[in-house]
Short mmCIF file of C-alpha atoms and ligand atoms in Angstrom, two decimals:
data_model
loop_
_atom_site.label_atom_id
_atom_site.label_comp_id
_atom_site.label_asym_id
_atom_site.label_seq_id
_atom_site.Cartn_x
_atom_site.Cartn_y
_atom_site.Cartn_z
CA MET A 1 0.00 0.00 0.00
CA LEU A 2 1.45 3.33 -1.06
CA ARG A 3 1.77 5.66 1.90
CA VAL A 4 3.72 8.84 2.45
CA ASN A 5 6.15 9.22 5.34
CA GLU A 6 3.76 9.89 8.19
CA ASN A 7 6.19 12.27 9.88
CA TYR A 8 5.51 14.73 7.07
CA LEU A 9 1.82 14.64 7.92
CA LYS A 10 2.61 15.92 11.40
CA LEU A 11 4.16 19.14 10.07
CA ARG A 12 2.31 22.31 10.96
CA GLY A 13 1.33 24.63 8.10
CA SER A 14 3.73 27.53 7.62
CA TYR A 15 1.29 29.54 9.66
CA LEU A 16 3.55 32.49 10.39
CA PHE A 17 4.27 33.92 6.95
CA SER A 18 0.91 32.92 5.44
CA GLU A 19 -0.92 34.62 8.32
CA ILE A 20 1.23 37.75 7.90
CA ALA A 21 0.50 37.75 4.15
CA LYS A 22 -3.23 37.34 4.84
CA ARG A 23 -3.36 40.24 7.29
CA VAL A 24 -1.27 42.49 5.02
CA ALA A 25 -3.48 41.65 1.99
CA ALA A 26 -6.65 42.42 3.97
CA PHE A 27 -5.20 45.75 5.09
CA LYS A 28 -4.17 46.67 1.53
CA ASP A 29 -7.67 45.83 0.23
CA SER A 30 -9.24 48.22 2.67
CA HIS A 31 -6.47 50.87 2.36
CA PRO A 32 -5.34 50.77 -1.30
CA GLU A 33 -3.54 54.12 -0.95
CA ALA A 34 -1.33 52.96 1.96
CA ARG A 35 2.42 52.67 1.29
CA LEU A 36 3.69 49.81 3.43
CA VAL A 37 7.22 49.64 4.81
CA ARG A 38 8.25 46.01 5.08
CA LEU A 39 10.71 45.22 7.85
CA GLY A 40 9.61 41.62 8.23
CA ILE A 41 11.69 39.72 5.70
CA GLY A 42 15.08 38.13 6.41
CA ASP A 43 16.33 38.49 2.82
CA VAL A 44 19.07 40.82 1.65
CA THR A 45 18.19 43.78 -0.56
CA ARG A 46 21.54 44.92 -2.00
CA PRO A 47 22.72 43.53 -5.37
CA LEU A 48 25.80 41.33 -5.75
CA THR A 49 29.06 43.25 -5.54
CA LYS A 50 31.63 44.00 -8.26
CA SER A 51 34.14 41.27 -7.48
CA ILE A 52 31.40 38.61 -7.35
CA ILE A 53 29.92 39.71 -10.67
CA SER A 54 33.32 39.83 -12.31
CA SER A 55 34.16 36.34 -11.00
CA LEU A 56 30.82 35.04 -12.36
CA HIS A 57 31.48 36.60 -15.80
CA HIS A 58 34.94 35.05 -15.88
CA SER A 59 33.64 31.58 -14.98
CA VAL A 60 30.86 31.80 -17.56
CA ASP A 61 33.57 32.42 -20.19
CA GLU A 62 35.54 29.43 -18.87
CA MET A 63 32.47 27.25 -19.30
CA ALA A 64 32.32 28.30 -22.98
CA GLN A 65 35.82 26.92 -23.77
CA GLU A 66 36.65 23.27 -24.23
CA GLU A 67 39.90 23.61 -22.25
CA THR A 68 38.31 25.23 -19.21
CA PHE A 69 34.79 23.78 -19.26
CA ARG A 70 33.82 21.97 -16.01
CA GLY A 71 31.21 19.25 -15.62
CA TYR A 72 30.17 17.74 -12.31
CA ALA A 73 31.82 19.42 -9.36
CA PRO A 74 33.54 17.21 -6.77
CA ASP A 75 30.84 15.98 -4.35
CA LEU A 76 32.32 17.71 -1.35
CA GLY A 77 33.29 20.96 -3.10
CA TYR A 78 36.23 22.23 -5.18
CA ALA A 79 39.58 22.19 -3.37
CA PHE A 80 40.16 25.85 -4.32
CA LEU A 81 37.14 26.89 -2.22
CA ARG A 82 37.66 24.48 0.67
CA GLU A 83 41.32 25.49 0.99
CA THR A 84 40.43 29.18 0.82
CA ILE A 85 37.85 28.75 3.59
CA ALA A 86 40.25 26.71 5.76
CA GLN A 87 42.83 29.48 5.43
CA GLU A 88 40.75 32.67 5.38
CA VAL A 89 37.99 31.73 7.83
CA TYR A 90 39.58 29.27 10.23
CA ALA A 91 43.39 29.58 10.20
CA LYS A 92 43.05 33.37 10.52
CA ARG A 93 41.06 32.88 13.73
CA ARG A 94 43.44 30.16 14.93
CA CYS A 95 40.77 27.49 14.59
CA GLU A 96 42.21 24.17 13.61
CA ILE A 97 40.04 23.12 10.66
CA ALA A 98 41.42 21.25 7.64
CA ALA A 99 40.13 21.75 4.09
CA ASP A 100 38.85 18.17 4.00
CA GLU A 101 36.64 18.82 7.03
CA ILE A 102 34.68 21.41 5.01
CA PHE A 103 31.71 20.29 2.90
CA VAL A 104 30.52 22.85 0.33
CA SER A 105 26.78 23.01 -0.32
CA ASP A 106 24.02 25.18 -1.76
CA GLY A 107 23.33 26.89 1.56
CA ALA A 108 22.91 26.61 5.29
CA LYS A 109 19.21 25.80 5.16
CA SER A 110 19.75 22.62 3.14
CA ASP A 111 22.61 21.51 5.37
CA LEU A 112 20.70 22.16 8.60
CA GLY A 113 17.68 20.34 7.22
CA ASN A 114 19.68 17.41 5.85
CA LEU A 115 21.86 16.95 8.93
CA ALA A 116 18.74 15.91 10.87
CA GLU A 117 18.69 12.82 8.63
CA ILE A 118 21.97 11.24 9.73
CA PHE A 119 21.18 10.94 13.45
CA ALA A 120 19.07 8.20 15.02
CA GLU A 121 15.37 8.78 15.55
CA SER A 122 15.90 8.16 19.26
CA CYS A 123 18.22 11.17 19.70
CA ARG A 124 17.02 13.76 22.20
CA VAL A 125 17.01 17.19 20.62
CA ALA A 126 17.18 20.64 22.21
CA ILE A 127 16.37 23.86 20.45
CA THR A 128 16.59 27.36 21.80
CA ASP A 129 13.23 29.12 21.91
CA PRO A 130 12.46 31.31 19.91
CA VAL A 131 14.21 29.64 16.99
CA TYR A 132 14.82 29.55 13.23
CA PRO A 133 11.94 27.19 12.29
CA VAL A 134 14.03 24.85 10.08
CA TYR A 135 15.58 23.12 13.12
CA VAL A 136 12.17 22.13 14.45
CA ASP A 137 10.58 21.10 11.15
CA SER A 138 13.54 18.99 10.01
CA ASN A 139 13.34 17.05 13.27
CA VAL A 140 9.60 16.58 12.82
CA MET A 141 10.37 15.12 9.37
CA ALA A 142 12.98 12.83 10.93
CA GLY A 143 10.39 11.52 13.43
CA ARG A 144 12.23 12.94 16.40
CA ALA A 145 9.84 15.65 17.63
CA GLY A 146 6.92 13.58 18.97
CA SER A 147 3.45 15.16 18.90
CA PHE A 148 2.51 18.80 18.87
CA ASN A 149 0.79 19.98 22.02
CA GLU A 150 -1.69 22.72 21.09
CA SER A 151 -1.94 24.10 24.60
CA THR A 152 1.80 24.63 25.09
CA SER A 153 2.59 25.15 21.35
CA GLN A 154 5.47 22.70 21.84
CA TRP A 155 6.52 19.35 20.38
CA ASP A 156 6.54 16.89 23.25
CA ARG A 157 9.84 15.14 22.42
CA LEU A 158 11.82 18.35 21.86
CA THR A 159 13.51 20.15 24.74
CA TYR A 160 12.91 23.89 24.55
CA LEU A 161 15.61 26.14 26.00
CA PRO A 162 14.01 29.56 26.48
CA THR A 163 16.19 32.52 25.49
CA THR A 164 14.47 35.69 26.60
CA ALA A 165 15.32 39.00 28.26
CA GLU A 166 14.92 37.20 31.64
CA ASN A 167 18.05 35.09 31.03
CA SER A 168 19.80 37.71 28.89
CA PHE A 169 19.19 35.46 25.86
CA VAL A 170 21.62 32.82 27.15
CA PRO A 171 20.02 29.34 27.21
CA ALA A 172 20.26 27.43 30.47
CA LEU A 173 21.12 23.79 29.86
CA PRO A 174 18.95 21.20 31.61
CA ASP A 175 20.04 18.42 33.99
CA THR A 176 18.53 15.90 31.60
CA GLU A 177 20.57 14.25 28.83
CA LEU A 178 20.55 15.77 25.35
CA ASP A 179 22.04 14.32 22.18
CA LEU A 180 21.68 17.16 19.67
CA ILE A 181 21.69 20.84 20.62
CA TYR A 182 20.91 23.52 18.03
CA ILE A 183 22.59 26.85 18.69
CA CYS A 184 22.38 29.89 16.41
CA SER A 185 24.69 32.79 17.21
CA PRO A 186 24.34 35.59 16.23
CA ASN A 187 20.72 34.63 16.56
CA ASN A 188 17.76 34.79 14.26
CA PRO A 189 15.26 35.99 15.47
CA THR A 190 16.49 37.68 18.68
CA GLY A 191 19.47 39.47 17.09
CA THR A 192 21.54 38.67 20.21
CA ALA A 193 24.83 36.75 20.28
CA LEU A 194 26.58 34.48 22.79
CA ARG A 195 29.86 35.60 24.34
CA LEU A 196 32.87 33.27 24.26
CA ALA A 197 32.47 32.18 27.90
CA GLU A 198 28.74 31.51 27.38
CA LEU A 199 29.35 29.38 24.30
CA GLN A 200 32.22 27.60 26.07
CA GLN A 201 29.74 26.48 28.78
CA ILE A 202 27.55 24.87 26.13
CA VAL A 203 30.59 23.17 24.62
CA ASP A 204 31.63 21.91 28.08
CA TYR A 205 28.10 20.53 28.60
CA ALA A 206 28.22 18.79 25.20
CA ILE A 207 31.60 17.18 25.96
CA ALA A 208 30.43 16.03 29.41
CA HIS A 209 27.15 14.57 28.03
CA HIS A 210 28.49 13.26 24.69
CA SER A 211 26.11 15.49 22.76
CA VAL A 212 26.64 17.17 19.40
CA ILE A 213 26.09 20.90 18.93
CA LEU A 214 24.75 22.01 15.56
CA PHE A 215 26.11 25.55 15.44
CA ASP A 216 24.51 27.88 12.90
CA ALA A 217 26.82 30.83 12.19
CA ALA A 218 24.90 32.24 9.20
CA TYR A 219 25.12 35.78 10.65
CA GLU A 220 28.79 35.66 11.65
CA ALA A 221 29.73 38.61 9.41
CA TYR A 222 27.58 40.96 11.50
CA ILE A 223 29.56 40.48 14.71
CA SER A 224 30.94 43.81 15.88
CA GLU A 225 31.92 43.14 19.51
CA SER A 226 35.28 41.61 20.30
CA ASP A 227 34.18 38.98 22.85
CA ILE A 228 31.67 37.31 20.52
CA PRO A 229 33.12 34.17 18.91
CA HIS A 230 32.88 34.00 15.11
CA SER A 231 33.23 30.24 15.12
CA ILE A 232 32.38 27.59 17.70
CA TYR A 233 35.89 26.21 17.13
CA GLU A 234 37.20 29.21 19.09
CA CYS A 235 35.95 27.27 22.15
CA GLN A 236 38.20 24.67 23.72
CA GLY A 237 37.23 21.12 22.90
CA ALA A 238 34.68 22.08 20.23
CA ARG A 239 36.32 19.77 17.68
CA GLN A 240 35.03 16.83 19.75
CA CYS A 241 31.42 17.96 19.87
CA ALA A 242 30.46 20.57 17.26
CA ILE A 243 29.32 20.84 13.69
CA GLU A 244 29.37 24.37 12.25
CA VAL A 245 27.12 25.53 9.42
CA ARG A 246 27.90 28.67 7.44
CA SER A 247 26.28 30.58 4.61
CA PHE A 248 27.27 33.08 1.92
CA SER A 249 23.73 34.51 1.98
CA LYS A 250 23.94 37.23 4.58
CA ASN A 251 27.58 38.30 4.27
CA ALA A 252 27.85 38.42 0.47
CA GLY A 253 24.20 38.50 -0.61
CA PHE A 254 24.12 34.97 -2.16
CA THR A 255 20.49 34.29 -1.17
CA GLY A 256 19.63 33.90 -4.86
CA LEU A 257 22.99 32.47 -5.97
CA ARG A 258 23.08 29.77 -3.21
CA LEU A 259 26.26 28.71 -1.41
CA GLY A 260 27.12 27.51 2.07
CA TYR A 261 29.24 24.93 3.86
CA THR A 262 29.32 22.64 6.85
CA VAL A 263 32.37 21.79 8.96
CA ILE A 264 32.58 18.36 10.56
CA PRO A 265 35.82 17.66 12.43
CA LYS A 266 37.16 14.15 11.95
CA GLU A 267 37.21 13.36 15.68
CA LEU A 268 33.42 13.77 15.95
CA LYS A 269 31.99 10.31 16.72
CA ASP A 270 28.68 8.89 17.92
CA ALA A 271 28.47 6.79 21.12
CA GLU A 272 29.56 3.67 19.22
CA GLY A 273 32.55 5.35 17.61
CA HIS A 274 31.05 5.89 14.14
CA SER A 275 32.60 8.84 12.33
CA ILE A 276 30.04 11.57 11.68
CA HIS A 277 32.38 13.05 9.07
CA ALA A 278 32.40 9.76 7.14
CA ILE A 279 28.62 9.38 7.33
CA TRP A 280 27.99 12.94 6.17
CA ALA A 281 30.51 12.46 3.32
CA ARG A 282 28.62 9.33 2.26
CA ARG A 283 25.28 11.13 2.42
CA HIS A 284 26.56 14.19 0.57
CA GLY A 285 28.18 12.04 -2.12
CA THR A 286 25.02 10.05 -2.68
CA LYS A 287 22.36 12.72 -2.58
CA TYR A 288 24.13 15.86 -3.76
CA ASN A 289 26.05 16.67 -6.93
CA GLY A 290 27.82 19.80 -5.80
CA ALA A 291 27.26 23.55 -5.90
CA PRO A 292 27.84 24.98 -9.40
CA TYR A 293 31.43 25.76 -10.44
CA LEU A 294 30.47 29.39 -11.15
CA VAL A 295 29.04 29.83 -7.69
CA GLN A 296 32.00 28.17 -5.95
CA ARG A 297 34.38 30.50 -7.84
CA ALA A 298 32.19 33.44 -6.78
CA GLY A 299 32.45 32.14 -3.20
CA GLN A 300 36.23 32.11 -3.49
CA ALA A 301 36.10 35.74 -4.69
CA VAL A 302 34.35 36.68 -1.42
CA TYR A 303 37.69 36.08 0.34
CA SER A 304 39.80 38.23 -2.01
CA PRO A 305 40.85 41.58 -0.49
CA GLU A 306 38.27 43.38 -2.70
CA GLY A 307 35.60 40.80 -1.81
CA GLN A 308 36.25 41.26 1.92
CA GLN A 309 36.10 45.04 1.53
CA GLU A 310 32.73 44.69 -0.22
CA VAL A 311 31.40 42.38 2.52
CA GLN A 312 32.35 45.05 5.05
CA GLU A 313 30.47 47.67 3.03
CA LEU A 314 27.34 45.50 2.78
CA VAL A 315 27.40 44.70 6.49
CA SER A 316 27.89 48.39 7.35
CA TYR A 317 24.98 49.32 5.09
CA TYR A 318 22.58 46.96 6.88
CA MET A 319 24.00 47.63 10.33
CA HIS A 320 23.45 51.34 9.82
CA ASN A 321 19.75 50.50 9.43
CA ALA A 322 19.95 48.31 12.55
CA LYS A 323 21.39 51.23 14.51
CA LEU A 324 18.65 53.55 13.24
CA ILE A 325 16.00 51.09 14.40
CA ARG A 326 17.60 50.43 17.76
CA GLU A 327 18.16 54.07 18.57
CA GLY A 328 14.88 55.28 17.06
CA LEU A 329 12.78 52.78 19.00
CA SER A 330 14.66 53.32 22.26
CA HIS A 331 14.08 57.04 21.81
CA CYS A 332 10.33 56.35 21.54
CA GLY A 333 10.49 54.44 24.85
CA TYR A 334 10.53 50.88 23.50
CA THR A 335 12.81 48.20 24.95
CA VAL A 336 14.88 46.63 22.20
CA TYR A 337 17.46 43.85 21.99
CA GLY A 338 19.85 42.74 19.27
CA GLY A 339 20.92 44.86 16.32
CA VAL A 340 24.58 45.11 17.47
CA ASN A 341 25.99 41.78 16.27
CA ALA A 342 23.09 40.82 13.97
CA PRO A 343 20.78 42.49 11.45
CA TYR A 344 17.68 41.81 13.59
CA ILE A 345 16.07 43.91 16.29
CA TRP A 346 13.92 42.11 18.85
CA LEU A 347 11.42 44.56 20.27
CA LYS A 348 9.57 43.99 23.54
CA VAL A 349 5.95 44.72 22.77
CA PRO A 350 4.17 47.11 25.16
CA GLU A 351 2.73 45.54 28.33
CA GLY A 352 -0.66 43.96 27.87
CA LEU A 353 -0.35 43.36 24.11
CA SER A 354 0.37 40.04 22.44
CA SER A 355 2.93 39.91 19.63
CA TRP A 356 0.12 39.52 17.06
CA ALA A 357 -1.83 42.44 18.58
CA PHE A 358 1.26 44.64 18.30
CA PHE A 359 1.88 43.41 14.74
CA ASP A 360 -1.68 44.58 13.88
CA ARG A 361 -1.15 47.92 15.59
CA LEU A 362 2.05 48.56 13.60
CA LEU A 363 0.31 47.55 10.38
CA HIS A 364 -2.80 49.66 10.91
CA GLU A 365 -1.34 52.72 12.61
CA ALA A 366 2.12 52.95 10.98
CA GLN A 367 1.75 50.74 7.89
CA VAL A 368 4.93 48.96 8.98
CA VAL A 369 5.22 45.17 8.65
CA GLY A 370 7.26 43.27 11.25
CA THR A 371 7.24 39.60 12.30
CA PRO A 372 5.41 38.59 15.50
CA GLY A 373 7.77 36.83 17.89
CA LEU A 374 5.29 34.06 18.69
CA GLY A 375 5.83 32.73 15.16
CA PHE A 376 9.36 31.66 16.18
CA GLY A 377 8.25 29.64 19.21
CA PRO A 378 6.32 30.01 22.46
CA SER A 379 9.04 32.12 24.15
CA GLY A 380 8.76 34.61 21.29
CA GLU A 381 5.41 35.77 22.68
CA GLY A 382 5.67 39.39 23.79
CA TYR A 383 8.28 40.28 21.14
CA LEU A 384 8.34 41.42 17.51
CA ARG A 385 11.23 41.11 15.03
CA LEU A 386 12.26 43.95 12.75
CA THR A 387 14.98 43.49 10.16
CA ALA A 388 17.74 45.77 8.95
CA PHE A 389 17.43 44.35 5.40
CA SER A 390 15.90 47.49 3.93
CA THR A 391 17.07 50.91 2.74
CA PRO A 392 17.99 53.71 5.16
CA GLU A 393 15.15 55.78 3.63
CA ASN A 394 12.51 53.13 4.31
CA THR A 395 13.94 52.45 7.75
CA GLU A 396 13.75 56.14 8.65
CA GLU A 397 10.23 56.39 7.24
CA ALA A 398 9.15 53.41 9.37
CA LEU A 399 10.64 54.98 12.49
CA LYS A 400 8.98 58.32 11.82
CA ARG A 401 5.62 56.59 11.57
CA ILE A 402 6.21 54.46 14.69
CA ALA A 403 7.16 57.61 16.63
CA ALA A 404 3.94 59.28 15.43
CA MET A 405 1.92 56.30 16.73
CA GLY A 406 2.71 57.43 20.26
N1 LIG B 501 20.27 29.99 9.31
C1 LIG B 501 19.58 31.04 9.77
C2 LIG B 501 19.58 31.31 11.22
C3 LIG B 501 18.86 31.85 8.90
O1 LIG B 501 18.17 32.89 9.36
C4 LIG B 501 18.87 31.56 7.51
C5 LIG B 501 18.10 32.37 6.56
O2 LIG B 501 17.34 33.24 6.84
C6 LIG B 501 19.61 30.45 7.09
C7 LIG B 501 20.29 29.69 8.00
C8 LIG B 501 19.58 30.07 5.64
O3 LIG B 501 20.77 30.34 4.99
P1 LIG B 501 20.97 29.96 3.47
O4 LIG B 501 20.46 31.09 2.64
O5 LIG B 501 22.44 29.76 3.33
O6 LIG B 501 20.22 28.70 3.19
#
C-alpha cells in the first residue's frame, strides 16, 4: 500500500508567513492608498558586488571553452574553495580546521535540514526558543519531535531552551541528557549573540554529556563586539562535539545564488565510535552533486581583499539600518534587543499586548510590517522582530511613523 512518510503529515502549516501575508493583503484591500514599509523579511536587498559579478562573468567564459569547461563538481566541493575557507575563515582565527573537514553546499538551510537525517530517531534534541523554524521542522520530518501539544505550542519530544530577556538570551542547559543541541549565534530571530564564555559552557556541557552541537553561524559577518566568537571552534574542545554551518547569503548576498558549507571535524563520533564526518561524506556524495562551479568560484572571490572590503560595506549598510531602528525605537520608549551583532532587532511589545496584537497595531497605525515573535516559538510571545534588510530611507520612514503612533 502506497503511503507517504507519516512524519511529514505531522508538520504544521507555515502559519507564520501565510498569516502575515493574509493580514497584510486584507489591510491593503481596505487601504489601497497605503504605502507599506516592510521590515519583516530576512532576505538581503543589495545587489551582488563587483568582485562577485566579475568572477561570475569570468567563470561563464571558462564554461564556454573546451579547455576550461567543467562538468560535475567534486561531491564535497572544489579544493580551491575548501582550501580558501580553511585558510581565510579558520586559520586566521586560529581554529584548527582542515580543508577536508569542510563540505561545500548550496546553503545553510539545506545543510541544517539534511543533517537531521543522519542521526538516530531516538536522539534527544534541544532547540533554543524562539528559533529559526528549520531546526524544528527537520526534526519533525525525521520523526524525532513527537506530537505537537496545542496548549503549550510545543513538540513533546523536543527540549525547549528559552532565550528571553529574563536570562539575557543565554540558554540554560537542563540536567537531563541531550544528544543534539541547536545553537544559532548571532541569533535569528532575537538578534543577540553568545559571548565566548557563554558558548564555552555549552561546549563543556556537550563534551560532558556526549552530545553534538549544531552551530549555525549564518550571521557571523555581522559580529561587531570583540568577545563574541565568530566560530564555535574558538571554544576549547569544540572539535570533539560541534558541527558548524555557514552561509554566503547574509555576508555576500548569495540568497539567490546559493552557497554555504558545513564543517565536521574528523574526531566527531557517535556513542559507538562511528565517524560523523564519514557518514555525512557518504550522504553528501550520494544525494548531492555539488554547488555549481560558477558559484564556488564566486564564493572564493568573497575572500579576495576586494571581496572582503565589499562584505564590510554590505554589512555596514545593513547595520546602519539596525542602529537607526535600535536608537529610534529606544528614543520612543521601547525596549529593544539585538541589532549590534546581527541584522535583527527584537522589540519587547508594550505591556498587555500580544505579539500579534502589536503586529496589527504597527500595520494599521504605521503601515509597517514586522514579524510577530510568537511565530518563532512560544518564548517569542511578547516580542516582535524587525529586520535591517531594507534601505535607510525606508527604515527612517518606518521609524517616523512608529514615533507618530505614540
Ligand atoms: N540559518 C539562519 C539562522 C537563517 O536565518 C537563515 C536564513 O534566513 C539560514 C540559516 C539560511 O541560509 P541559506 O540562505 O544559506 O540557506
